[in-house]
Short mmCIF file of N, CA and C in Angstrom, two decimals:
data_model
loop_
_atom_site.label_atom_id
_atom_site.label_comp_id
_atom_site.label_asym_id
_atom_site.label_seq_id
_atom_site.Cartn_x
_atom_site.Cartn_y
_atom_site.Cartn_z
N MET A 25 -140.93 -30.47 -154.48
CA MET A 25 -140.02 -29.88 -153.53
C MET A 25 -138.64 -29.63 -154.11
N VAL A 26 -138.35 -30.22 -155.26
CA VAL A 26 -137.08 -29.97 -155.91
C VAL A 26 -136.97 -28.49 -156.29
N VAL A 27 -138.12 -27.89 -156.62
CA VAL A 27 -138.13 -26.46 -156.96
C VAL A 27 -137.66 -25.64 -155.75
N MET A 28 -138.11 -26.00 -154.55
CA MET A 28 -137.67 -25.30 -153.35
C MET A 28 -136.18 -25.47 -153.12
N LEU A 29 -135.67 -26.66 -153.40
CA LEU A 29 -134.24 -26.90 -153.24
C LEU A 29 -133.44 -26.03 -154.21
N VAL A 30 -133.85 -26.01 -155.46
CA VAL A 30 -133.15 -25.19 -156.45
C VAL A 30 -133.24 -23.71 -156.08
N PHE A 31 -134.43 -23.27 -155.68
CA PHE A 31 -134.61 -21.88 -155.27
C PHE A 31 -133.72 -21.55 -154.07
N GLY A 32 -133.65 -22.46 -153.12
CA GLY A 32 -132.81 -22.24 -151.93
C GLY A 32 -131.34 -22.16 -152.28
N VAL A 33 -130.87 -23.00 -153.19
CA VAL A 33 -129.47 -22.99 -153.60
C VAL A 33 -129.14 -21.68 -154.32
N VAL A 34 -130.01 -21.25 -155.23
CA VAL A 34 -129.78 -20.00 -155.95
C VAL A 34 -129.79 -18.82 -154.97
N LEU A 35 -130.76 -18.80 -154.07
CA LEU A 35 -130.84 -17.72 -153.09
C LEU A 35 -129.62 -17.72 -152.16
N THR A 36 -129.15 -18.88 -151.78
CA THR A 36 -127.96 -18.99 -150.94
C THR A 36 -126.73 -18.45 -151.66
N ALA A 37 -126.59 -18.79 -152.92
CA ALA A 37 -125.44 -18.29 -153.69
C ALA A 37 -125.48 -16.77 -153.82
N MET A 38 -126.66 -16.22 -154.09
CA MET A 38 -126.79 -14.77 -154.23
C MET A 38 -126.48 -14.06 -152.91
N THR A 39 -127.04 -14.55 -151.82
CA THR A 39 -126.81 -13.89 -150.53
C THR A 39 -125.36 -14.08 -150.06
N ALA A 40 -124.74 -15.21 -150.40
CA ALA A 40 -123.33 -15.40 -150.06
C ALA A 40 -122.48 -14.37 -150.80
N TRP A 41 -122.82 -14.06 -152.04
CA TRP A 41 -122.11 -13.03 -152.79
C TRP A 41 -122.27 -11.67 -152.11
N PHE A 42 -123.49 -11.34 -151.66
CA PHE A 42 -123.72 -10.09 -150.95
C PHE A 42 -122.90 -10.03 -149.65
N VAL A 43 -122.78 -11.15 -148.95
CA VAL A 43 -121.99 -11.19 -147.72
C VAL A 43 -120.52 -10.92 -148.04
N VAL A 44 -120.00 -11.52 -149.09
CA VAL A 44 -118.59 -11.30 -149.47
C VAL A 44 -118.36 -9.83 -149.81
N VAL A 45 -119.26 -9.24 -150.59
CA VAL A 45 -119.12 -7.82 -150.94
C VAL A 45 -119.21 -6.95 -149.69
N SER A 46 -120.14 -7.26 -148.80
CA SER A 46 -120.30 -6.48 -147.57
C SER A 46 -119.07 -6.58 -146.67
N VAL A 47 -118.51 -7.78 -146.53
CA VAL A 47 -117.31 -7.97 -145.71
C VAL A 47 -116.15 -7.16 -146.31
N ARG A 48 -116.00 -7.21 -147.62
CA ARG A 48 -114.93 -6.45 -148.28
C ARG A 48 -115.07 -4.95 -148.00
N GLU A 49 -116.28 -4.42 -148.10
CA GLU A 49 -116.51 -2.99 -147.86
C GLU A 49 -116.29 -2.61 -146.39
N VAL A 50 -116.72 -3.47 -145.47
CA VAL A 50 -116.51 -3.20 -144.04
C VAL A 50 -115.02 -3.20 -143.72
N LEU A 51 -114.27 -4.14 -144.27
CA LEU A 51 -112.82 -4.18 -144.03
C LEU A 51 -112.15 -2.94 -144.64
N TRP A 52 -112.60 -2.52 -145.82
CA TRP A 52 -112.06 -1.30 -146.43
C TRP A 52 -112.31 -0.10 -145.52
N LEU A 53 -113.54 0.02 -145.00
CA LEU A 53 -113.89 1.16 -144.15
C LEU A 53 -113.06 1.13 -142.85
N ARG A 54 -112.86 -0.04 -142.29
CA ARG A 54 -112.02 -0.13 -141.07
C ARG A 54 -110.59 0.32 -141.35
N GLY A 55 -110.07 -0.04 -142.51
CA GLY A 55 -108.73 0.39 -142.90
C GLY A 55 -108.65 1.89 -143.06
N VAL A 56 -109.66 2.48 -143.68
CA VAL A 56 -109.69 3.94 -143.85
C VAL A 56 -109.80 4.62 -142.49
N ARG A 57 -110.57 4.06 -141.60
CA ARG A 57 -110.69 4.66 -140.27
C ARG A 57 -109.38 4.60 -139.50
N ARG A 58 -108.61 3.57 -139.76
CA ARG A 58 -107.34 3.40 -139.05
C ARG A 58 -106.25 4.32 -139.61
N THR A 59 -106.18 4.45 -140.93
CA THR A 59 -105.07 5.19 -141.54
C THR A 59 -105.48 6.52 -142.17
N GLY A 60 -106.78 6.77 -142.28
CA GLY A 60 -107.24 7.95 -143.00
C GLY A 60 -107.14 9.24 -142.20
N ARG A 61 -107.19 10.32 -142.92
CA ARG A 61 -107.20 11.65 -142.30
C ARG A 61 -108.60 12.21 -142.35
N ARG A 62 -108.96 12.90 -141.30
CA ARG A 62 -110.29 13.50 -141.20
C ARG A 62 -110.24 14.91 -141.80
N ILE A 63 -111.03 15.11 -142.85
CA ILE A 63 -111.11 16.41 -143.51
C ILE A 63 -112.58 16.69 -143.85
N THR A 64 -112.87 17.89 -144.32
CA THR A 64 -114.22 18.24 -144.75
C THR A 64 -114.22 18.41 -146.25
N GLY A 65 -115.17 17.77 -146.90
CA GLY A 65 -115.31 17.87 -148.35
C GLY A 65 -116.59 18.58 -148.71
N GLU A 66 -116.63 19.15 -149.90
CA GLU A 66 -117.81 19.86 -150.40
C GLU A 66 -118.50 19.00 -151.45
N VAL A 67 -119.81 18.80 -151.31
CA VAL A 67 -120.58 18.03 -152.28
C VAL A 67 -120.71 18.85 -153.56
N VAL A 68 -120.22 18.29 -154.69
CA VAL A 68 -120.28 19.00 -155.96
C VAL A 68 -121.20 18.33 -156.96
N ASP A 69 -121.62 17.10 -156.69
CA ASP A 69 -122.50 16.38 -157.61
C ASP A 69 -123.09 15.18 -156.89
N ASN A 70 -124.11 14.59 -157.47
CA ASN A 70 -124.67 13.33 -156.99
C ASN A 70 -124.64 12.35 -158.16
N GLU A 71 -123.82 11.31 -158.05
CA GLU A 71 -123.64 10.33 -159.12
C GLU A 71 -124.74 9.27 -159.06
N ALA A 72 -125.41 9.06 -160.17
CA ALA A 72 -126.47 8.04 -160.24
C ALA A 72 -125.87 6.74 -160.76
N ARG A 73 -126.09 5.66 -160.02
CA ARG A 73 -125.64 4.34 -160.44
C ARG A 73 -126.84 3.42 -160.56
N ASN A 74 -126.86 2.64 -161.61
CA ASN A 74 -127.96 1.72 -161.89
C ASN A 74 -128.00 0.61 -160.85
N ARG A 75 -129.21 0.32 -160.34
CA ARG A 75 -129.41 -0.82 -159.43
C ARG A 75 -129.85 -1.98 -160.28
N SER A 76 -128.95 -2.91 -160.52
CA SER A 76 -129.24 -4.01 -161.44
C SER A 76 -130.29 -4.97 -160.91
N TYR A 77 -130.41 -5.12 -159.62
CA TYR A 77 -131.32 -6.12 -159.07
C TYR A 77 -132.73 -5.60 -158.83
N TYR A 78 -132.96 -4.30 -158.71
CA TYR A 78 -134.30 -3.77 -158.53
C TYR A 78 -134.71 -2.81 -159.63
N GLY A 79 -133.78 -2.38 -160.43
CA GLY A 79 -134.05 -1.33 -161.40
C GLY A 79 -133.94 0.02 -160.71
N GLY A 80 -134.00 1.08 -161.47
CA GLY A 80 -133.87 2.41 -160.90
C GLY A 80 -132.42 2.74 -160.63
N TYR A 81 -132.21 3.78 -159.85
CA TYR A 81 -130.87 4.28 -159.59
C TYR A 81 -130.66 4.57 -158.11
N LEU A 82 -129.40 4.50 -157.69
CA LEU A 82 -128.98 4.96 -156.37
C LEU A 82 -128.08 6.17 -156.58
N LEU A 83 -128.17 7.13 -155.70
CA LEU A 83 -127.33 8.32 -155.79
C LEU A 83 -126.20 8.25 -154.77
N TYR A 84 -125.02 8.60 -155.21
CA TYR A 84 -123.84 8.66 -154.35
C TYR A 84 -123.26 10.06 -154.47
N PRO A 85 -122.95 10.73 -153.36
CA PRO A 85 -122.40 12.08 -153.43
C PRO A 85 -120.97 12.08 -153.98
N VAL A 86 -120.70 13.05 -154.83
CA VAL A 86 -119.36 13.30 -155.33
C VAL A 86 -118.84 14.52 -154.58
N VAL A 87 -117.67 14.39 -153.97
CA VAL A 87 -117.14 15.47 -153.14
C VAL A 87 -115.79 15.96 -153.68
N ARG A 88 -115.53 17.22 -153.37
CA ARG A 88 -114.24 17.83 -153.70
C ARG A 88 -113.58 18.17 -152.37
N TYR A 89 -112.29 17.88 -152.26
CA TYR A 89 -111.59 18.11 -151.01
C TYR A 89 -110.11 18.33 -151.30
N GLU A 90 -109.42 18.83 -150.29
CA GLU A 90 -108.00 19.09 -150.41
C GLU A 90 -107.26 18.20 -149.41
N LEU A 91 -106.19 17.58 -149.89
CA LEU A 91 -105.36 16.72 -149.05
C LEU A 91 -103.90 17.00 -149.40
N ASP A 92 -103.12 17.39 -148.44
CA ASP A 92 -101.70 17.70 -148.62
C ASP A 92 -101.48 18.74 -149.72
N GLY A 93 -102.34 19.73 -149.77
CA GLY A 93 -102.19 20.82 -150.73
C GLY A 93 -102.66 20.51 -152.15
N LYS A 94 -103.22 19.32 -152.38
CA LYS A 94 -103.71 18.95 -153.71
C LYS A 94 -105.23 18.80 -153.67
N GLN A 95 -105.88 19.20 -154.74
CA GLN A 95 -107.34 19.05 -154.86
C GLN A 95 -107.67 17.67 -155.39
N TYR A 96 -108.69 17.05 -154.80
CA TYR A 96 -109.17 15.75 -155.24
C TYR A 96 -110.68 15.81 -155.40
N ARG A 97 -111.18 14.88 -156.18
CA ARG A 97 -112.63 14.74 -156.37
C ARG A 97 -112.91 13.24 -156.40
N GLY A 98 -113.84 12.80 -155.57
CA GLY A 98 -114.13 11.38 -155.50
C GLY A 98 -115.57 11.12 -155.10
N THR A 99 -116.03 9.92 -155.40
CA THR A 99 -117.38 9.49 -155.03
C THR A 99 -117.32 8.77 -153.70
N VAL A 100 -118.18 9.17 -152.78
CA VAL A 100 -118.22 8.57 -151.45
C VAL A 100 -118.81 7.16 -151.57
N ARG A 101 -118.11 6.18 -151.01
CA ARG A 101 -118.53 4.78 -151.15
C ARG A 101 -119.54 4.35 -150.08
N ASN A 102 -119.53 4.97 -148.93
CA ASN A 102 -120.38 4.46 -147.85
C ASN A 102 -121.57 5.37 -147.57
N TRP A 103 -122.10 6.00 -148.58
CA TRP A 103 -123.30 6.84 -148.41
C TRP A 103 -124.16 6.68 -149.65
N GLN A 104 -125.44 6.46 -149.45
CA GLN A 104 -126.38 6.43 -150.55
C GLN A 104 -127.46 7.45 -150.28
N GLY A 105 -127.81 8.19 -151.28
CA GLY A 105 -128.86 9.18 -151.14
C GLY A 105 -128.40 10.54 -151.63
N LYS A 106 -129.35 11.34 -151.97
CA LYS A 106 -129.05 12.67 -152.49
C LYS A 106 -128.66 13.60 -151.34
N ILE A 107 -127.63 14.41 -151.59
CA ILE A 107 -127.18 15.41 -150.63
C ILE A 107 -127.16 16.74 -151.36
N GLU A 108 -127.57 17.76 -150.67
CA GLU A 108 -127.61 19.11 -151.24
C GLU A 108 -126.24 19.53 -151.74
N LEU A 109 -126.19 20.04 -152.98
CA LEU A 109 -124.92 20.52 -153.53
C LEU A 109 -124.40 21.67 -152.69
N GLY A 110 -123.12 21.69 -152.48
CA GLY A 110 -122.48 22.72 -151.66
C GLY A 110 -122.40 22.36 -150.18
N SER A 111 -123.05 21.28 -149.78
CA SER A 111 -123.00 20.84 -148.38
C SER A 111 -121.60 20.35 -148.03
N GLY A 112 -121.24 20.52 -146.78
CA GLY A 112 -119.98 20.00 -146.29
C GLY A 112 -120.18 18.63 -145.67
N LEU A 113 -119.28 17.70 -145.95
CA LEU A 113 -119.33 16.36 -145.37
C LEU A 113 -118.02 16.08 -144.64
N PRO A 114 -118.10 15.56 -143.40
CA PRO A 114 -116.88 15.12 -142.73
C PRO A 114 -116.40 13.82 -143.38
N LEU A 115 -115.19 13.83 -143.89
CA LEU A 115 -114.67 12.69 -144.64
C LEU A 115 -113.45 12.08 -143.96
N LEU A 116 -113.23 10.82 -144.26
CA LEU A 116 -111.98 10.14 -143.96
C LEU A 116 -111.36 9.78 -145.30
N VAL A 117 -110.11 10.19 -145.49
CA VAL A 117 -109.42 9.93 -146.75
C VAL A 117 -108.08 9.29 -146.44
N ASP A 118 -107.83 8.14 -147.06
CA ASP A 118 -106.55 7.46 -146.92
C ASP A 118 -105.56 8.12 -147.86
N PRO A 119 -104.43 8.64 -147.36
CA PRO A 119 -103.45 9.27 -148.23
C PRO A 119 -102.91 8.34 -149.32
N GLU A 120 -102.96 7.04 -149.09
CA GLU A 120 -102.50 6.07 -150.10
C GLU A 120 -103.52 5.89 -151.22
N ASP A 121 -104.78 6.19 -150.97
CA ASP A 121 -105.86 6.06 -151.95
C ASP A 121 -106.77 7.29 -151.84
N PRO A 122 -106.29 8.45 -152.28
CA PRO A 122 -107.02 9.70 -152.03
C PRO A 122 -108.30 9.87 -152.85
N TYR A 123 -108.54 9.01 -153.82
CA TYR A 123 -109.74 9.15 -154.65
C TYR A 123 -110.92 8.32 -154.13
N SER A 124 -110.79 7.70 -152.97
CA SER A 124 -111.87 6.91 -152.38
C SER A 124 -112.20 7.43 -150.98
N PRO A 125 -112.93 8.54 -150.90
CA PRO A 125 -113.28 9.07 -149.58
C PRO A 125 -114.42 8.29 -148.94
N ALA A 126 -114.49 8.37 -147.63
CA ALA A 126 -115.58 7.76 -146.87
C ALA A 126 -116.15 8.81 -145.93
N VAL A 127 -117.46 8.76 -145.71
CA VAL A 127 -118.06 9.66 -144.74
C VAL A 127 -117.62 9.19 -143.36
N ALA A 128 -117.10 10.10 -142.57
CA ALA A 128 -116.48 9.74 -141.29
C ALA A 128 -117.46 9.19 -140.27
N ASP A 129 -118.65 9.75 -140.20
CA ASP A 129 -119.57 9.41 -139.12
C ASP A 129 -120.71 8.50 -139.57
N ARG A 130 -120.48 7.69 -140.54
CA ARG A 130 -121.56 6.86 -141.09
C ARG A 130 -121.11 5.42 -141.10
N ASP A 131 -121.96 4.53 -140.57
CA ASP A 131 -121.62 3.11 -140.54
C ASP A 131 -122.75 2.27 -141.14
N SER A 132 -123.20 2.65 -142.32
CA SER A 132 -124.24 1.88 -142.97
C SER A 132 -123.72 0.55 -143.50
N LEU A 133 -122.40 0.43 -143.66
CA LEU A 133 -121.83 -0.82 -144.17
C LEU A 133 -122.00 -1.95 -143.17
N GLY A 134 -121.82 -1.67 -141.89
CA GLY A 134 -122.02 -2.70 -140.86
C GLY A 134 -123.45 -3.19 -140.81
N ARG A 135 -124.38 -2.28 -141.00
CA ARG A 135 -125.79 -2.64 -141.03
C ARG A 135 -126.09 -3.52 -142.26
N GLY A 136 -125.48 -3.17 -143.39
CA GLY A 136 -125.65 -3.97 -144.61
C GLY A 136 -125.10 -5.38 -144.44
N LEU A 137 -123.97 -5.49 -143.74
CA LEU A 137 -123.39 -6.81 -143.48
C LEU A 137 -124.31 -7.63 -142.58
N ALA A 138 -124.87 -7.02 -141.56
CA ALA A 138 -125.79 -7.74 -140.67
C ALA A 138 -127.02 -8.25 -141.42
N ILE A 139 -127.57 -7.41 -142.29
CA ILE A 139 -128.73 -7.81 -143.09
C ILE A 139 -128.35 -8.95 -144.03
N SER A 140 -127.18 -8.85 -144.66
CA SER A 140 -126.72 -9.90 -145.57
C SER A 140 -126.54 -11.23 -144.84
N LEU A 141 -125.96 -11.18 -143.64
CA LEU A 141 -125.79 -12.42 -142.87
C LEU A 141 -127.12 -13.03 -142.47
N PHE A 142 -128.08 -12.19 -142.09
CA PHE A 142 -129.41 -12.70 -141.75
C PHE A 142 -130.05 -13.36 -142.96
N MET A 143 -129.95 -12.71 -144.12
CA MET A 143 -130.55 -13.27 -145.33
C MET A 143 -129.85 -14.57 -145.74
N LEU A 144 -128.54 -14.65 -145.50
CA LEU A 144 -127.83 -15.89 -145.79
C LEU A 144 -128.33 -17.02 -144.89
N ALA A 145 -128.57 -16.72 -143.62
CA ALA A 145 -129.10 -17.75 -142.71
C ALA A 145 -130.48 -18.22 -143.17
N VAL A 146 -131.33 -17.29 -143.59
CA VAL A 146 -132.66 -17.67 -144.09
C VAL A 146 -132.54 -18.53 -145.34
N ALA A 147 -131.64 -18.15 -146.25
CA ALA A 147 -131.45 -18.91 -147.49
C ALA A 147 -130.92 -20.31 -147.19
N LEU A 148 -130.00 -20.41 -146.23
CA LEU A 148 -129.48 -21.73 -145.86
C LEU A 148 -130.57 -22.60 -145.24
N LEU A 149 -131.43 -22.00 -144.43
CA LEU A 149 -132.55 -22.77 -143.87
C LEU A 149 -133.51 -23.23 -144.96
N LEU A 150 -133.77 -22.38 -145.91
CA LEU A 150 -134.64 -22.75 -147.03
C LEU A 150 -134.02 -23.87 -147.85
N THR A 151 -132.72 -23.81 -148.08
CA THR A 151 -132.03 -24.88 -148.81
C THR A 151 -132.08 -26.19 -148.02
N TYR A 152 -131.85 -26.12 -146.72
CA TYR A 152 -131.92 -27.30 -145.88
C TYR A 152 -133.32 -27.91 -145.91
N TRP A 153 -134.33 -27.05 -145.82
CA TRP A 153 -135.72 -27.52 -145.87
C TRP A 153 -136.01 -28.19 -147.21
N GLY A 154 -135.55 -27.59 -148.30
CA GLY A 154 -135.74 -28.18 -149.63
C GLY A 154 -135.02 -29.50 -149.76
N TRP A 155 -133.84 -29.61 -149.16
CA TRP A 155 -133.08 -30.85 -149.21
C TRP A 155 -133.77 -31.96 -148.42
N GLN A 156 -134.29 -31.62 -147.23
CA GLN A 156 -134.95 -32.62 -146.39
C GLN A 156 -136.23 -33.15 -147.01
N TYR A 157 -136.96 -32.30 -147.72
CA TYR A 157 -138.27 -32.69 -148.26
C TYR A 157 -138.28 -32.80 -149.77
N ARG A 158 -137.14 -33.10 -150.38
CA ARG A 158 -137.05 -33.13 -151.84
C ARG A 158 -137.79 -34.30 -152.45
N ASN A 159 -137.98 -35.38 -151.72
CA ASN A 159 -138.60 -36.59 -152.28
C ASN A 159 -140.06 -36.74 -151.88
N ARG A 160 -140.65 -35.77 -151.24
CA ARG A 160 -142.03 -35.94 -150.79
C ARG A 160 -143.01 -35.40 -151.77
#
């Protein structure tokens, strides 16, 4: 049962890290929603990022947009998946950080946080179970 305890501790640490990352992203998105400007951006590319934990790649849309008369290009942080080039996306852009756009009508970050919290609860239960039965 010591193996279950070690597995539970490792799983708890990993899921706690995912919760911290998810909370940080949700707070960032709330800040952008509060201070950002709503504009429309054009998808000009799809950036592939390596998924270290499963292998393969995730695609993030790269958009071009204009803010206060200046052209910007940035990768959308709260959208995963391929989008047709030339498509228009409703964006929220913080004038203080114009290179980090967010899709205005998408809340996948909150869903990710909920999943991370659920997985953390499961990992904590597994760790508790491993701790209770470590000597049997």
